[in-house]
PDB file of N, CA and C in Angstrom:
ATOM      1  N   UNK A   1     -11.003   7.011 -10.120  1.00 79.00           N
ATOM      2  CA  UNK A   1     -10.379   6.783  -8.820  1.00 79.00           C
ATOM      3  C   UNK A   1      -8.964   6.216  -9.043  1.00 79.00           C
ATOM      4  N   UNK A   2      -8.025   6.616  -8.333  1.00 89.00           N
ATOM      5  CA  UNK A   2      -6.354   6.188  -8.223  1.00 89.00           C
ATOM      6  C   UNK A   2      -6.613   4.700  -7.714  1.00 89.00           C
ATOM      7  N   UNK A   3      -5.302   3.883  -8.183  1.00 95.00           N
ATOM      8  CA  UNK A   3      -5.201   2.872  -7.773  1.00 95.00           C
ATOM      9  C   UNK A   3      -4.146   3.134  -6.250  1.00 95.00           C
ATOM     10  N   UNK A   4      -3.532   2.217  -5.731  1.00 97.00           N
ATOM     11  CA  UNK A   4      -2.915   2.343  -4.998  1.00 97.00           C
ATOM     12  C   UNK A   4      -1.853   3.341  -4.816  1.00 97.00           C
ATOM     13  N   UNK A   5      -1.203   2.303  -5.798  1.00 97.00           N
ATOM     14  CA  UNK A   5       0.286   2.825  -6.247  1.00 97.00           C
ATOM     15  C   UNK A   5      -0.208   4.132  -7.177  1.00 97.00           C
ATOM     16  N   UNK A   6      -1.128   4.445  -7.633  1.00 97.00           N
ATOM     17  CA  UNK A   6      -1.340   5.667  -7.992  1.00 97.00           C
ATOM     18  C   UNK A   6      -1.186   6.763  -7.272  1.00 97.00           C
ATOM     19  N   UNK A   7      -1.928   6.603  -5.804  1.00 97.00           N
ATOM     20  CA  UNK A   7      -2.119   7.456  -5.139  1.00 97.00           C
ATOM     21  C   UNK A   7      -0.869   7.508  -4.055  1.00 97.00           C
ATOM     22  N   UNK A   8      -0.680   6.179  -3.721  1.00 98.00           N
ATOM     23  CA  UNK A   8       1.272   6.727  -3.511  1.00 98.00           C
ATOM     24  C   UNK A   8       2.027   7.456  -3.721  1.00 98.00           C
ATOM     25  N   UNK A   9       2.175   7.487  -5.535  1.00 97.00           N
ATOM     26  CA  UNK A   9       3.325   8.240  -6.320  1.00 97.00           C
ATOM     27  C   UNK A   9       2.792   9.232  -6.036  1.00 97.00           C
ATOM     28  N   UNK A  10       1.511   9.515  -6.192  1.00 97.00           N
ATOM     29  CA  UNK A  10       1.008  11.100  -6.540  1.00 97.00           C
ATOM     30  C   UNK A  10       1.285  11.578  -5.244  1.00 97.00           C
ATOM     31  N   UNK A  11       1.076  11.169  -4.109  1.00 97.00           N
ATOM     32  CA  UNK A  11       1.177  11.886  -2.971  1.00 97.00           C
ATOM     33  C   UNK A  11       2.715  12.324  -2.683  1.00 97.00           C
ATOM     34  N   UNK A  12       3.564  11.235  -2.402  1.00 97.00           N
ATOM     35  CA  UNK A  12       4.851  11.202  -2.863  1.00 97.00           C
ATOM     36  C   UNK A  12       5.838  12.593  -3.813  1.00 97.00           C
ATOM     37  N   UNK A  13       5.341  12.397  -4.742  1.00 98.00           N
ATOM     38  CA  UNK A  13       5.378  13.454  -5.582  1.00 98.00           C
ATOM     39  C   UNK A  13       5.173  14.871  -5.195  1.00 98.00           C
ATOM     40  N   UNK A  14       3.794  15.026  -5.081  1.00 98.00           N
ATOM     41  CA  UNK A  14       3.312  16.188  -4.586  1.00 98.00           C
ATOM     42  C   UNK A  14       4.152  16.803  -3.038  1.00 98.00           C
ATOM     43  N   UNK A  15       4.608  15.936  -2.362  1.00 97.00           N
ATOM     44  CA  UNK A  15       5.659  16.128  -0.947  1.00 97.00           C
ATOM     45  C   UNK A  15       7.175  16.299  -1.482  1.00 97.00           C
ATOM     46  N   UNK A  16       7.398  16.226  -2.678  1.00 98.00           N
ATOM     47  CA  UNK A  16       8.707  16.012  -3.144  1.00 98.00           C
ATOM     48  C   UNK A  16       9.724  15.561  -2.638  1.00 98.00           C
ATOM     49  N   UNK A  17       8.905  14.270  -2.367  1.00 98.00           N
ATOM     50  CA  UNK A  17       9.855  12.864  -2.026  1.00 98.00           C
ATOM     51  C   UNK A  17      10.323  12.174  -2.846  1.00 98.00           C
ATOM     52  N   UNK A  18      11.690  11.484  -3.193  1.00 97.00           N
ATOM     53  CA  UNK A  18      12.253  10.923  -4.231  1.00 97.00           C
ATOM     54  C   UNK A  18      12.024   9.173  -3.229  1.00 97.00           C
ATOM     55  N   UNK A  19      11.849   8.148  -4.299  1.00 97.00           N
ATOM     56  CA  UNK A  19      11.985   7.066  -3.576  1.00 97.00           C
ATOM     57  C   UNK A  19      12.672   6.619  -2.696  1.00 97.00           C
ATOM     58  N   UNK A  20      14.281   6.967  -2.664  1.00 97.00           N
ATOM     59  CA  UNK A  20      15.439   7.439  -1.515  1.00 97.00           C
ATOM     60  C   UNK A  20      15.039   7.502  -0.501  1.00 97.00           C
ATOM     61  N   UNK A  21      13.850   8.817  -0.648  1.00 97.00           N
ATOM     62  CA  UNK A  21      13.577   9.705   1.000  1.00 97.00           C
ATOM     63  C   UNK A  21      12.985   8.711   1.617  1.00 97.00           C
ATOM     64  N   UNK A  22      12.042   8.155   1.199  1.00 98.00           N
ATOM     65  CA  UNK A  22      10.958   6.971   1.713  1.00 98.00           C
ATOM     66  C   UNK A  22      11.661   5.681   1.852  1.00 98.00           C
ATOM     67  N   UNK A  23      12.350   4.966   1.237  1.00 97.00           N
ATOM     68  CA  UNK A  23      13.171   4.434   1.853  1.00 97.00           C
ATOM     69  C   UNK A  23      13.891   4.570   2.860  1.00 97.00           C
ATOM     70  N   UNK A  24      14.899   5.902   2.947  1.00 97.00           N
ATOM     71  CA  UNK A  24      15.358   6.154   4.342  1.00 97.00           C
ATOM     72  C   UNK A  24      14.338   6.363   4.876  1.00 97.00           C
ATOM     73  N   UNK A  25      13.198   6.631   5.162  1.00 96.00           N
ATOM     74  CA  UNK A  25      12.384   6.981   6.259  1.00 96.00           C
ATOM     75  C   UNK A  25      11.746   5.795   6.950  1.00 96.00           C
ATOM     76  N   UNK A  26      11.600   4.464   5.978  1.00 97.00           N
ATOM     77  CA  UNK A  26      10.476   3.479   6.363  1.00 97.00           C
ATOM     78  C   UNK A  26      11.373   2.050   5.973  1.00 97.00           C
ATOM     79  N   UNK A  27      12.545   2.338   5.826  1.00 96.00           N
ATOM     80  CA  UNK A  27      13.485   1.221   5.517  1.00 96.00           C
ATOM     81  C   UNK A  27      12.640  -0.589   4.728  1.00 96.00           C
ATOM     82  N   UNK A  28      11.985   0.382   3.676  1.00 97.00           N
ATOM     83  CA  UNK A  28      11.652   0.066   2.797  1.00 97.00           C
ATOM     84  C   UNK A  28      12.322  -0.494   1.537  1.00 97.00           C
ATOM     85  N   UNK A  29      12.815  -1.090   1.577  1.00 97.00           N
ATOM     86  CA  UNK A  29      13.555  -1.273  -0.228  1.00 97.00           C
ATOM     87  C   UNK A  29      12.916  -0.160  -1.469  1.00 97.00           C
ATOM     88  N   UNK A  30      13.903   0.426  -2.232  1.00 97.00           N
ATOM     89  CA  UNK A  30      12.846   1.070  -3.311  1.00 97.00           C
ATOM     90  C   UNK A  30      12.397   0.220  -4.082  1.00 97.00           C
ATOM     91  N   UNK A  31      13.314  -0.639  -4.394  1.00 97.00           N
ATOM     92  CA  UNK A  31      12.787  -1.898  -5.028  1.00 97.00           C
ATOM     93  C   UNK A  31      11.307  -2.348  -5.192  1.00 97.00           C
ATOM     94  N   UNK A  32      10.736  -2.443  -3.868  1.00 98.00           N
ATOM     95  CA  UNK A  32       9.473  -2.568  -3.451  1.00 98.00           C
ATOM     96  C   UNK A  32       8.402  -1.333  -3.610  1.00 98.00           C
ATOM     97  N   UNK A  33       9.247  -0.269  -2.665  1.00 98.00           N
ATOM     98  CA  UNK A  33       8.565   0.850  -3.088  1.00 98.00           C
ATOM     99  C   UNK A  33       7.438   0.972  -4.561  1.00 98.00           C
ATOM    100  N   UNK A  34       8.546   0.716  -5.334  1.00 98.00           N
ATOM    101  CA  UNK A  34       8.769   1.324  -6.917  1.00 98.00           C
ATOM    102  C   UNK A  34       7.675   0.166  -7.366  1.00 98.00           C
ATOM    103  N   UNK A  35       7.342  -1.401  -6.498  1.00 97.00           N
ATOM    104  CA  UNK A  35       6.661  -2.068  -6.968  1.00 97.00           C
ATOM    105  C   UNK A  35       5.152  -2.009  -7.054  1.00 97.00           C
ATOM    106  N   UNK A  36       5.064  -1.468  -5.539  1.00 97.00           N
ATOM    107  CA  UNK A  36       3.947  -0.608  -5.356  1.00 97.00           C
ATOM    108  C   UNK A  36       3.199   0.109  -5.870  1.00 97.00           C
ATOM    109  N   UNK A  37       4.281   1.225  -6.282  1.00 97.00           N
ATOM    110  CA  UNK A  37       3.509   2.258  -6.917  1.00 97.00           C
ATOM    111  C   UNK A  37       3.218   1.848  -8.527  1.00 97.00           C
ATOM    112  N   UNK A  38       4.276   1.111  -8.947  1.00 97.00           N
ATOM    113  CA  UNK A  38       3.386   0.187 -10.160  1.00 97.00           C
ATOM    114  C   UNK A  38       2.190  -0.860  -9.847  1.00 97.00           C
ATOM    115  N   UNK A  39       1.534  -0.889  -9.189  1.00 96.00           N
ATOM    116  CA  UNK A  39       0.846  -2.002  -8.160  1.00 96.00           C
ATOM    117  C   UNK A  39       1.067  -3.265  -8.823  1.00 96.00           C
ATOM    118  N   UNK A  40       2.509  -3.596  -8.681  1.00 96.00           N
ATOM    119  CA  UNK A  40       3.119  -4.772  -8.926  1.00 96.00           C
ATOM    120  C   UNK A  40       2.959  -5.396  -8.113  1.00 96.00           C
ATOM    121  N   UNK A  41       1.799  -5.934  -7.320  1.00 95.00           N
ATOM    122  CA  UNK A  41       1.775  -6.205  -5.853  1.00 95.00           C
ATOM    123  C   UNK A  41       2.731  -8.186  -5.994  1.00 95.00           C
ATOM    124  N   UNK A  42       2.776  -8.668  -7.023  1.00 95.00           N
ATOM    125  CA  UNK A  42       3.279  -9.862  -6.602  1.00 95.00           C
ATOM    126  C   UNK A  42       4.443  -9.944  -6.462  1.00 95.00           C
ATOM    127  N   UNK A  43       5.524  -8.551  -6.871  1.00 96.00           N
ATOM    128  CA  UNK A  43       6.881  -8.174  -6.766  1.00 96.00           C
ATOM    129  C   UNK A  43       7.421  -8.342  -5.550  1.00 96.00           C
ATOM    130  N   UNK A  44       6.118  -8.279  -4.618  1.00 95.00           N
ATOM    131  CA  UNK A  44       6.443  -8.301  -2.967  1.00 95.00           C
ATOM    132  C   UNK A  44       6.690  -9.665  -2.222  1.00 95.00           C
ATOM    133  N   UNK A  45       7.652  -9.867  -1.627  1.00 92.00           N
ATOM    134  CA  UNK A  45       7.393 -11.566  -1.146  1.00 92.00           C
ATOM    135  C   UNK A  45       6.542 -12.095   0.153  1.00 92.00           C
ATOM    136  N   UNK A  46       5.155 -11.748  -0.369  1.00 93.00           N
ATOM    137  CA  UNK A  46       4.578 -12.104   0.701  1.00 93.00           C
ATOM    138  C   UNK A  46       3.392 -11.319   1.228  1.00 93.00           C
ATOM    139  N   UNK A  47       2.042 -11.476   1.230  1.00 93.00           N
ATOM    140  CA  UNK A  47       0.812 -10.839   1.263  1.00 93.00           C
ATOM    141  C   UNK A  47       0.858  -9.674   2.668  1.00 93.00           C
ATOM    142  N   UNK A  48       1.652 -10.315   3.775  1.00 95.00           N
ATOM    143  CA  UNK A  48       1.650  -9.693   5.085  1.00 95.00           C
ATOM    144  C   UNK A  48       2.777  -8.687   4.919  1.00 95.00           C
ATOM    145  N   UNK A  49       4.021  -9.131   4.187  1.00 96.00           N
ATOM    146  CA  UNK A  49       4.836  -7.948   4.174  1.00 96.00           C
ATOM    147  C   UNK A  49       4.653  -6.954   2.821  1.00 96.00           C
ATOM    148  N   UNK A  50       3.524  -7.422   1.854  1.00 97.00           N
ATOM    149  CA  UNK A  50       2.949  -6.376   1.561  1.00 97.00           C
ATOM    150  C   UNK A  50       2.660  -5.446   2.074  1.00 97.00           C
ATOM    151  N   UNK A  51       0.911  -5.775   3.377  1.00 97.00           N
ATOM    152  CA  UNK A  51       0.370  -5.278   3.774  1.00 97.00           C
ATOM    153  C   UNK A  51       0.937  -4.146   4.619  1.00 97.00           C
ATOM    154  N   UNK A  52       2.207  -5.015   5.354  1.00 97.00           N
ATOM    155  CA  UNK A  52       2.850  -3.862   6.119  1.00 97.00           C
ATOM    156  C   UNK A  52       3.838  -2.613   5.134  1.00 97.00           C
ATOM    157  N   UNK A  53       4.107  -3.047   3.803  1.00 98.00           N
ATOM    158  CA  UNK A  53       5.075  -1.692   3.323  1.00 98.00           C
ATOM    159  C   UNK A  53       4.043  -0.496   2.903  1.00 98.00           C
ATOM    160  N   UNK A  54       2.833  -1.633   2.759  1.00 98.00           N
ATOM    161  CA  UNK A  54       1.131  -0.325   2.469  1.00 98.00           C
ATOM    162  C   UNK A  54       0.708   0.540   3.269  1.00 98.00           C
ATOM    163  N   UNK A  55       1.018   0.108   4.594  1.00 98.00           N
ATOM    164  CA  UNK A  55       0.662   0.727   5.998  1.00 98.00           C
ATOM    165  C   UNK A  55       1.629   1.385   6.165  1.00 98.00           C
ATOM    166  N   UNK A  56       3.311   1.346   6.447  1.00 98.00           N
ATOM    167  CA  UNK A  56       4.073   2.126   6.284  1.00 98.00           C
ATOM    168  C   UNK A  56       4.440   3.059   5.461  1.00 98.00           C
ATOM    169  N   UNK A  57       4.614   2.602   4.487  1.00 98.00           N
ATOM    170  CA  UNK A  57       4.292   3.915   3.460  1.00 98.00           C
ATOM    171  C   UNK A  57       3.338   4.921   3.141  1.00 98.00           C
ATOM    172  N   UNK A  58       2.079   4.187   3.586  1.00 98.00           N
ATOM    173  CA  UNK A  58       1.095   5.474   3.806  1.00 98.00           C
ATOM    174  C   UNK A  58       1.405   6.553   5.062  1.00 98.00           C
ATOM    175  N   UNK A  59       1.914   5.796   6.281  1.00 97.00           N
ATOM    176  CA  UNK A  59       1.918   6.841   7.203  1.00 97.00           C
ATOM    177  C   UNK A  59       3.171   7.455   7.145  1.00 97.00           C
ATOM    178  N   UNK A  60       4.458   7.419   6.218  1.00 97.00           N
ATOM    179  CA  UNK A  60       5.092   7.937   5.852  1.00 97.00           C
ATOM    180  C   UNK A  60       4.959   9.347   4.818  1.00 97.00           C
ATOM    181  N   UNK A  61       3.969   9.087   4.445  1.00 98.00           N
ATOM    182  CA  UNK A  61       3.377  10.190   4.246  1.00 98.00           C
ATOM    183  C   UNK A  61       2.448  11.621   4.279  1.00 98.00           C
ATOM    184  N   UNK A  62       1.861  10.495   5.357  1.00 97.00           N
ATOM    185  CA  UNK A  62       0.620  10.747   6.510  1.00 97.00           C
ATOM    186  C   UNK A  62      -0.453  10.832   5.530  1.00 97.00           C
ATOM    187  N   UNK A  63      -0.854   9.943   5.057  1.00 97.00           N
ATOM    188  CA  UNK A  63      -2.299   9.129   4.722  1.00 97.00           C
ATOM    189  C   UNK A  63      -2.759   8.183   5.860  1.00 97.00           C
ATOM    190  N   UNK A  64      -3.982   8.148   5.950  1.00 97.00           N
ATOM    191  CA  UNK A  64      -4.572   7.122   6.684  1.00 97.00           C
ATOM    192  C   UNK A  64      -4.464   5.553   5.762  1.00 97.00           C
ATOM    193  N   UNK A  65      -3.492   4.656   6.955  1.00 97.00           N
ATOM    194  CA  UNK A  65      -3.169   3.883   6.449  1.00 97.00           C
ATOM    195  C   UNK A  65      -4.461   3.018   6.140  1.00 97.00           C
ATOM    196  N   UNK A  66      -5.328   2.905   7.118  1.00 97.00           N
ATOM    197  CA  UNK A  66      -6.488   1.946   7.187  1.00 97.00           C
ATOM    198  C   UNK A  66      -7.090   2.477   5.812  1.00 97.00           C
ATOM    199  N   UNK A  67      -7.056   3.470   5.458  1.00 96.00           N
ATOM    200  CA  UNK A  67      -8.253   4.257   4.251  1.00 96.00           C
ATOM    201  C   UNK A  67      -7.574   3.352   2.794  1.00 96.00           C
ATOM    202  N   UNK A  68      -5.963   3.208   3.202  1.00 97.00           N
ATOM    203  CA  UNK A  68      -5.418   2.790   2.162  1.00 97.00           C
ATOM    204  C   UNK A  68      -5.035   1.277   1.917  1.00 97.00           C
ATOM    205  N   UNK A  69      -5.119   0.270   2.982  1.00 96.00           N
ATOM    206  CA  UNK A  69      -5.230  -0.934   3.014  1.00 96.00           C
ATOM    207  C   UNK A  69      -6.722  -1.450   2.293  1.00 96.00           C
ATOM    208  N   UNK A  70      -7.911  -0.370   3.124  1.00 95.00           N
ATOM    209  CA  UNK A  70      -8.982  -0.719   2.457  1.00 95.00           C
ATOM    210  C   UNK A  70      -9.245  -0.784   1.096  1.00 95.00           C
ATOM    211  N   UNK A  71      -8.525   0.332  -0.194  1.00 96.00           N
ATOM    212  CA  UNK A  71      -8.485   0.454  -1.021  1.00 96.00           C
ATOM    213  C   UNK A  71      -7.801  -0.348  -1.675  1.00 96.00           C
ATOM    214  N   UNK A  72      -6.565  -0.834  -1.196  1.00 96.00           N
ATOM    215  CA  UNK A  72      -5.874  -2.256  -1.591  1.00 96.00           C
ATOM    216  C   UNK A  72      -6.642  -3.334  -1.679  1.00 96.00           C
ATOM    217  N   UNK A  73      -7.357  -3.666  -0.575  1.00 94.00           N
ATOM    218  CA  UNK A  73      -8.308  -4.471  -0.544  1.00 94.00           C
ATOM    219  C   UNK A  73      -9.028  -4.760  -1.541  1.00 94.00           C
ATOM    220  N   UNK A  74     -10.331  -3.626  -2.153  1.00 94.00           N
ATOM    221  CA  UNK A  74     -11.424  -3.678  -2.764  1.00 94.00           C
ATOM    222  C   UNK A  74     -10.436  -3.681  -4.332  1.00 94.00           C
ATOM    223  N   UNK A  75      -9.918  -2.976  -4.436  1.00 94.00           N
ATOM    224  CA  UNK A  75      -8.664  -3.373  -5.839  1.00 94.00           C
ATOM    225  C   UNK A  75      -8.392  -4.472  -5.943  1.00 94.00           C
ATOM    226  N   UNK A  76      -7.696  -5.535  -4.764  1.00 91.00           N
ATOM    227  CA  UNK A  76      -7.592  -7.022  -5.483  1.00 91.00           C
ATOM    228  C   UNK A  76      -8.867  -7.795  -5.300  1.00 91.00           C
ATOM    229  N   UNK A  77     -10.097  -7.199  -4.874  1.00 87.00           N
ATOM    230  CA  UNK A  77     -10.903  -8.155  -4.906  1.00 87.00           C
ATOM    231  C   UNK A  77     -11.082  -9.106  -3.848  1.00 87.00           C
ATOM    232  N   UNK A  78     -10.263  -8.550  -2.738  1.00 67.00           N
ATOM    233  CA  UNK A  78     -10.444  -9.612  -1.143  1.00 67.00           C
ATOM    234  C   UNK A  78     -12.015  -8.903  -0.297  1.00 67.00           C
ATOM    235  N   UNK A  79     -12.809  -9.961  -0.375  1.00 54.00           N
ATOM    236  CA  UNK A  79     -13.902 -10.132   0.191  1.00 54.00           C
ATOM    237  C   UNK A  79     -13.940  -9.968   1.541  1.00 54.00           C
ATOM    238  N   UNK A  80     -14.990  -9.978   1.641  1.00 54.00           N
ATOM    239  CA  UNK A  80     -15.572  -9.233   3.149  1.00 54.00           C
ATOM    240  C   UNK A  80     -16.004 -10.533   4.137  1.00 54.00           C
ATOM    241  N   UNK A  81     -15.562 -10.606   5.122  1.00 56.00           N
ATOM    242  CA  UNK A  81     -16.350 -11.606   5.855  1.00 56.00           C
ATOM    243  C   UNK A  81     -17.959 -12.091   5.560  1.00 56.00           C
ATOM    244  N   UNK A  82     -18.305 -13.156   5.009  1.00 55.00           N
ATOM    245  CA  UNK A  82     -19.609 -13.206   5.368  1.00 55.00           C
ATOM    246  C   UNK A  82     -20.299 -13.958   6.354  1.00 55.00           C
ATOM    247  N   UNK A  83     -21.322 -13.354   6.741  1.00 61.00           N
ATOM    248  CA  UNK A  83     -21.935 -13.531   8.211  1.00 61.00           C
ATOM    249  C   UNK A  83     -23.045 -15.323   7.906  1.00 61.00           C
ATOM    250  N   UNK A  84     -22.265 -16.478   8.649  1.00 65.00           N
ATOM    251  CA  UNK A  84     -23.535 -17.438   8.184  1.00 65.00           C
ATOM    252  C   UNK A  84     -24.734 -17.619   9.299  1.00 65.00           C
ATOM    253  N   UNK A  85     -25.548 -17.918   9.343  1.00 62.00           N
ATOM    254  CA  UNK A  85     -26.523 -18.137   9.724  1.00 62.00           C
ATOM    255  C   UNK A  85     -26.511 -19.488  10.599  1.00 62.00           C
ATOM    256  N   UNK A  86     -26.420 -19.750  11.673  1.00 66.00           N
ATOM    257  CA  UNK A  86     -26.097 -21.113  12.299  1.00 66.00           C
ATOM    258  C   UNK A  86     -27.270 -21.863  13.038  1.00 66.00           C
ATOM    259  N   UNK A  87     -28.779 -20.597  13.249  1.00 64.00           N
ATOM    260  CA  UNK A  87     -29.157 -21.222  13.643  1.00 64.00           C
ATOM    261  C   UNK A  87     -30.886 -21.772  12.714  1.00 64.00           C
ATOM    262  N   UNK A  88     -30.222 -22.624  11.955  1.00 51.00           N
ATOM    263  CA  UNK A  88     -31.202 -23.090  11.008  1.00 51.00           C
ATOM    264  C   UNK A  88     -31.490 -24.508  11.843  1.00 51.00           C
TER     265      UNK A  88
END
């Protein structure tokens, strides 16, 4: 299975988008871009404006962003709500 930034570049790629294009399109830094797709994720300043260049950049491509946040997700290891029991 692709990592994030795997499946970024590859998609990316396969559309023959240069980091440029996606930048102009999602006024993205490539900087960041480029961090991404290395899933340099701490390159980014900041977990939320991560989340949002993940969501933008996916639908800049037209991936389902949710399909791809989720996959971000289970990659760093952020857990799932768990349900407690309150009435003991």
């Amino acid at each position: 299975m692709l990592t994030v930034g795997q499946q970024l570049k590859t998609e990316r790629e396969k559309q023959n988008l240069t980091l440029k294009d996606v930048e102009l399109s999602t006024s993205i830094r490539s900087l960041y871009l480029d961090a991404i797709e290395r899933d340099d994720f701490a390159a980014v300043p900041g977990e939320v404006y991560l989340k949002g260049f993940i969501r933008n950049y996916a639908i800049a491509l037209s991936l389902d962003p949710e399909d791809v946040l989720a996959q971000y997700k289970e990659q760093v290891g952020v857990a799932k709500p768990v349900e407690i029991d309150t009435e003991s």
